[in-house]
Coordinates of C-alpha atoms in Angstrom, one line a residue:
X34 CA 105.6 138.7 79.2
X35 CA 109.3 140.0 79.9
X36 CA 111.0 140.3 82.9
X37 CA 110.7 144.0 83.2
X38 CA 107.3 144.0 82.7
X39 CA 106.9 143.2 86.5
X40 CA 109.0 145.3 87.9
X41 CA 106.5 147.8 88.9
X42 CA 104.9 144.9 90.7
X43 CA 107.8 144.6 92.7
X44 CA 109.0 148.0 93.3
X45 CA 105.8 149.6 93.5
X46 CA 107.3 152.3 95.8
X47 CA 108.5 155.4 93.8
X48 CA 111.4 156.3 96.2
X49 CA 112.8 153.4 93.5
X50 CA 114.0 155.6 90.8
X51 CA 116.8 153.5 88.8
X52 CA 116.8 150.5 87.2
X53 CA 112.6 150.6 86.2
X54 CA 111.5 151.7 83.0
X55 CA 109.4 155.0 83.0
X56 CA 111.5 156.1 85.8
X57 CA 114.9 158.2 86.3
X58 CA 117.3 158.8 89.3
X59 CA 117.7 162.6 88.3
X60 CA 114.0 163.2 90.5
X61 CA 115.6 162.1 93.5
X62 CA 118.6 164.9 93.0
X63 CA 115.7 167.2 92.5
X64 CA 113.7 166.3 95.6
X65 CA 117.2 166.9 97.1
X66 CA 118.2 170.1 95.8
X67 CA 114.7 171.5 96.7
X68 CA 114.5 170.0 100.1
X69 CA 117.9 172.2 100.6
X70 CA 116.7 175.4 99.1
X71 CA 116.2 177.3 102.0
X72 CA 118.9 176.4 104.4
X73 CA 121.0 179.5 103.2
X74 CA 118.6 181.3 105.4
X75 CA 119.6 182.5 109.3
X76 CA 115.9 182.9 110.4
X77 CA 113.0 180.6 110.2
X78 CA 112.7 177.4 112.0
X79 CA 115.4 175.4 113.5
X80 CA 116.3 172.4 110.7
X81 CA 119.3 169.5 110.8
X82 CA 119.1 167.4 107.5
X83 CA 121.4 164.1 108.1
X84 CA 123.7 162.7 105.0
X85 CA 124.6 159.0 105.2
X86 CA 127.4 158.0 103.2
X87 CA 126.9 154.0 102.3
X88 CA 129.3 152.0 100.9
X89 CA 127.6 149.1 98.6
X90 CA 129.0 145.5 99.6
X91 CA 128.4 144.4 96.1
X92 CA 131.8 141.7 96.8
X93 CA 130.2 140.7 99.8
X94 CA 126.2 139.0 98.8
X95 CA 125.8 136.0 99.4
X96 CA 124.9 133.8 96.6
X97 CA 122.0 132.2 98.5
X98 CA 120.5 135.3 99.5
X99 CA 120.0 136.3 95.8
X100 CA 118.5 132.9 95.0
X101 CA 115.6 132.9 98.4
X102 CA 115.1 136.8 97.3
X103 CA 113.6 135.2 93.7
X104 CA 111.6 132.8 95.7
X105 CA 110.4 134.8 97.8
X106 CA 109.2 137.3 94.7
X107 CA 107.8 133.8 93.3
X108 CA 110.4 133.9 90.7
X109 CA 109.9 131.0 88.1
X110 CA 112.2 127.9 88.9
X111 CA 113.8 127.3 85.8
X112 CA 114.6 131.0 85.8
X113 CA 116.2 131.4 89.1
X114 CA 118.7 128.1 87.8
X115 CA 119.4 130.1 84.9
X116 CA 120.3 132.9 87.4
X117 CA 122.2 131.0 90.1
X118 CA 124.2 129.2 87.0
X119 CA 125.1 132.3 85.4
X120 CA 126.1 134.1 88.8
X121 CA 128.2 130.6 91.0
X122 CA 130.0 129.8 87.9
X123 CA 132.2 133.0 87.4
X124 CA 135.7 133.0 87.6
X125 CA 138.5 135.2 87.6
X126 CA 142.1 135.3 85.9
X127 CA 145.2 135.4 87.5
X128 CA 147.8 138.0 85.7
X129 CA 150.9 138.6 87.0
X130 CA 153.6 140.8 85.5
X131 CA 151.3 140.7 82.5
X132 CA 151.6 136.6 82.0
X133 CA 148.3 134.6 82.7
X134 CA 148.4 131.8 86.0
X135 CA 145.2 130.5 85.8
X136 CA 141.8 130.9 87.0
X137 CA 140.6 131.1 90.7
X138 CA 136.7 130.4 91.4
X139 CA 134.0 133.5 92.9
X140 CA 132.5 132.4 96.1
X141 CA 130.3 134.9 96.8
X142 CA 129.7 138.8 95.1
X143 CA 128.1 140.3 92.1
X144 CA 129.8 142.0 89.5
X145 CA 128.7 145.3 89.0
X146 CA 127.5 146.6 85.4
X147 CA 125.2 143.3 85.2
X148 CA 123.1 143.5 81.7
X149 CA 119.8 142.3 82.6
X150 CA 118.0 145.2 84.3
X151 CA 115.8 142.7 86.4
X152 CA 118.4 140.9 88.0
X153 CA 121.0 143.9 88.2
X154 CA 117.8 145.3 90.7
X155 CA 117.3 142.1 92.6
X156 CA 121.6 143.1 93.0
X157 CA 121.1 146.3 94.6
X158 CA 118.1 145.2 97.0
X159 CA 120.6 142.5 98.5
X160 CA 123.2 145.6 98.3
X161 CA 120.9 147.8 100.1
X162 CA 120.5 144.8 103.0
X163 CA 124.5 144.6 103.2
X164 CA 125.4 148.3 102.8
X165 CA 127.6 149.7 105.5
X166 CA 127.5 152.6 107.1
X167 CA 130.4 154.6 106.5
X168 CA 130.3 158.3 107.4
X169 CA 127.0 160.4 108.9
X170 CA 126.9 164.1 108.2
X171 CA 125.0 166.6 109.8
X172 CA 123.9 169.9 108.3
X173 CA 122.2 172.6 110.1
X174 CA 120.1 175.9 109.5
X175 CA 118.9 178.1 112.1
X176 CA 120.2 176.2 114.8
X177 CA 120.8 178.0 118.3
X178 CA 125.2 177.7 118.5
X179 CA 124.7 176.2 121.5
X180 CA 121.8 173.3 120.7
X181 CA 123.9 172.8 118.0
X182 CA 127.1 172.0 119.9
X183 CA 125.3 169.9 122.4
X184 CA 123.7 167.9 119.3
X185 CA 127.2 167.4 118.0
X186 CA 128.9 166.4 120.9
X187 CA 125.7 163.6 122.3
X188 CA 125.9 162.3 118.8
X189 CA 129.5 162.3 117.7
X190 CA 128.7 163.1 114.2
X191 CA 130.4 166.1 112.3
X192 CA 128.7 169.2 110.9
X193 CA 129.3 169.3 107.2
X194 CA 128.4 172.5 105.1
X195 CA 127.4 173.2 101.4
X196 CA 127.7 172.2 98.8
X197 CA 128.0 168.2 98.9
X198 CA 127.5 165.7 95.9
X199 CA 124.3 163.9 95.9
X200 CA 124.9 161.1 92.9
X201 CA 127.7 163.0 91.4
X202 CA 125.8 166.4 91.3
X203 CA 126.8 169.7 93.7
X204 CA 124.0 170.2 96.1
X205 CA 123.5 173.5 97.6
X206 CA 120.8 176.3 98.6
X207 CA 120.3 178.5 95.5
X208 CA 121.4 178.2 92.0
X209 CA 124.6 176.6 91.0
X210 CA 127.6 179.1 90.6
X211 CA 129.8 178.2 87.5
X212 CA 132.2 177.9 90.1
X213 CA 130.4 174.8 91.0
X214 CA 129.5 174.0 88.0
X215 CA 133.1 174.0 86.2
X216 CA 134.2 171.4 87.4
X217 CA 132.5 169.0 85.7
X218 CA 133.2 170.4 82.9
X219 CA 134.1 167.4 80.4
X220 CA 132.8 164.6 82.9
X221 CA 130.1 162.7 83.0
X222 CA 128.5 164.6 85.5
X223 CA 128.0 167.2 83.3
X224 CA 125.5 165.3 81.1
X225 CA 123.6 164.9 84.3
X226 CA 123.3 168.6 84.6
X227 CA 122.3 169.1 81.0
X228 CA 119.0 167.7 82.0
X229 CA 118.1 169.0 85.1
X230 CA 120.2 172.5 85.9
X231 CA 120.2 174.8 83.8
X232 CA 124.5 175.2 83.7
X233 CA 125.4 179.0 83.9
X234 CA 126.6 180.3 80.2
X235 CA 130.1 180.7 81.1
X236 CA 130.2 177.1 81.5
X237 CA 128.4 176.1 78.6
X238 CA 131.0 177.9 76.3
X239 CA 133.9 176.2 78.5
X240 CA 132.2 173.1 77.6
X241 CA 131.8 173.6 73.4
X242 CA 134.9 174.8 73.9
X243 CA 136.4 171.3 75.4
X244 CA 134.3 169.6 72.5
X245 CA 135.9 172.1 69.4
X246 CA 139.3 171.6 70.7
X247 CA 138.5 167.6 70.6
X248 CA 136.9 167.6 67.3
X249 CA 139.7 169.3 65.6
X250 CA 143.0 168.7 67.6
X251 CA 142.0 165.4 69.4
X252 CA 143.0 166.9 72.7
X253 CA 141.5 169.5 75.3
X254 CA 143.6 172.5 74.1
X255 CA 143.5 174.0 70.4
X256 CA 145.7 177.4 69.9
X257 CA 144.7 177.8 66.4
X258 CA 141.6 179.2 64.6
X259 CA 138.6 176.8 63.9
X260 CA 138.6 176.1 60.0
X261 CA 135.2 176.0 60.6
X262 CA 132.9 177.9 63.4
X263 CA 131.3 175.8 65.4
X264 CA 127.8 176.9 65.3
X265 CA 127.7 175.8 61.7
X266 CA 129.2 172.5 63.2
X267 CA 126.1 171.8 65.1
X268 CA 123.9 172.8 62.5
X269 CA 121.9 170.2 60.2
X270 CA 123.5 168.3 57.3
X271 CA 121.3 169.8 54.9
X272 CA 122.5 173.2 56.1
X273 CA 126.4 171.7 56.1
X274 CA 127.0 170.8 59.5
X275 CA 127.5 167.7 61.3
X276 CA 124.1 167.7 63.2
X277 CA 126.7 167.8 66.1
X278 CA 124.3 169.1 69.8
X279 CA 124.3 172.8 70.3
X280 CA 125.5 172.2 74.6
X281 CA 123.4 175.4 75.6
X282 CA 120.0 174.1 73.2
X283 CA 120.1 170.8 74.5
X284 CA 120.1 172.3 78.2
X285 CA 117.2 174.1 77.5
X286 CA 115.5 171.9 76.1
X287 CA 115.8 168.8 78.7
X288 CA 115.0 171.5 81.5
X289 CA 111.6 172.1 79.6
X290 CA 111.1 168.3 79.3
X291 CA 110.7 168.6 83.3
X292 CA 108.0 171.2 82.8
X293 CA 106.7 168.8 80.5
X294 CA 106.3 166.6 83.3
X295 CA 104.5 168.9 85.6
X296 CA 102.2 169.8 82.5
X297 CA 100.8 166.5 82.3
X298 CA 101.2 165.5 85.5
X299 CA 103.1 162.5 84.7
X300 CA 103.2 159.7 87.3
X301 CA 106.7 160.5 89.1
X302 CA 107.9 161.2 92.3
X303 CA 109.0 164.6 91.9
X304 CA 106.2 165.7 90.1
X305 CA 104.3 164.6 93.1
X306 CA 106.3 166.5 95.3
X307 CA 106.1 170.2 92.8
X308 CA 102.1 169.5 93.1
X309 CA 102.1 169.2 96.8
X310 CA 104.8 171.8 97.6
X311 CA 103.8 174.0 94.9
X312 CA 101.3 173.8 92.7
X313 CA 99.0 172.6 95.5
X314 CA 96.5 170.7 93.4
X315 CA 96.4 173.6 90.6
X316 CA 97.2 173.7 87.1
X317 CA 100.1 174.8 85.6
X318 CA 99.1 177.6 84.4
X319 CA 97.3 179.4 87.4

């Protein structure tokens, strides 16, 4: 049986969205944007949420830890040589002044962007273990000017307010403004929004726009008139387009692929959250 077969053995807990097939990373931005939604709000009940900012020591593992983390998952032994040989034998080059000096050994560290999912998880366990702390936020809502400056000063953190990234992704209570959202136009966070956001219309005709200007000028600008219009660009072969995505269809429909998810109450975190917050052990439709 393959490696990733196990994995929900191992990470059985589904705070563990990445890396494990049948799960995605985008539910923990939702759980984050909802558990936000109402801190826009001056009344209701005094709330602090904290933000810790880690940085991931993925030069700093050691080499040994990875190898007693396999034994300790009773990893087999051939496997975990295969592992160790692959990871204690990298080296680096040398280039100075763009003329090659050599090679230098690794002593310790994991290069990130790993191909086997299994062993690019056991990375980020041993990251988690050696991340370090680097900055603590503190965001409040509803809290008393004073309680909050006493909570500030005993603690020494600093109050931070919205919106923040959370994985590359503007959180903040309420919907995102295109404001917030233009600026990813054209970077890969803005794939991450086409599945869970639904991006403001303005935006999505910045964004075809970015993508017409590429496919007929090669660049971000285009002064001149399209030879062709670009709805019948993203139209089907057959119809004599290039089957190219229509931005704002595509939005749409991976939004409904998360209703999809509450429909059929599929096994995931945030579903499990909508059901408790929400739904409350209902169906869908009532």
């Amino acid at each position: 049986m393959p490696i990733k077969e196990h994995l929900y053995e191992i990470t059985s807990d589904l705070n563990q969205g990445a890396f494990v097939h049948g799960r995605s990373i985008l539910e923990n931005i939702l759980i984050c944007q909802d558990l936000v939604r109402l801190y826009n709000r001056g009344h209701g009940s005094p709330r602090c949420m904290f933000k810790l900012e880690l940085q991931k020591a993925y030069d700093s593992i050691e080499w040994d830890f990875i190898d007693e983390i396999m034994g300790a998952l009773n990893f087999p032994e051939r496997f975990r040589r295969l592992v160790m040989t692959c990871v204690t034998t990298t080296s680096f080059p040398l280039n100075l002044n763009g003329s090659m000096f050599g090679y230098f050994s690794g002593k310790r560290g994991l290069m990130q962007g790993i191909p086997s999912p299994p062993f690019f998880l056991l990375s980020v366990w041993s990251t988690y273990l050696g991340s370090i702390l680097l900055n603590l936020k503190l965001f409040f809502c509803g809290v008393d000017e004073t309680v909050r400056a006493d909570i500030l000063q005993i603690s020494g953190f600093r109050e931070r307010h919205f919106p923040f990234k959370y994985l590359g992704i503007p959180i903040q209570p309420g919907r995102l403004s295109k404001q917030d959202c233009a600026i990813l136009v054209g970077r890969i966070e803005a794939r991450l929004l086409r599945v869970i956001f639904l991006i403001p219309k303005s935006v999505i005709k910045r964004i075809e726009a970015v993508c017409r200007n590429f496919f007929w000028d090669g660049g971000t600008e285009y002064n001149r008139p399209p030879l062709v219009a670009w709805h019948t660009i993203c139209s089907s072969k057959q119809d004599g387009g290039l089957d190219v995505k229509n931005a704002e269809y595509w939005n749409a429909a991976s939004v409904g692929k998360l209703v999809n998810w509450i429909y059929t109450k599929a096994d995931r975190l945030w579903v499990l959250w909508v059901d408790h917050v929400y739904l409350k052990g209902q169906g869908w439709h009532t």
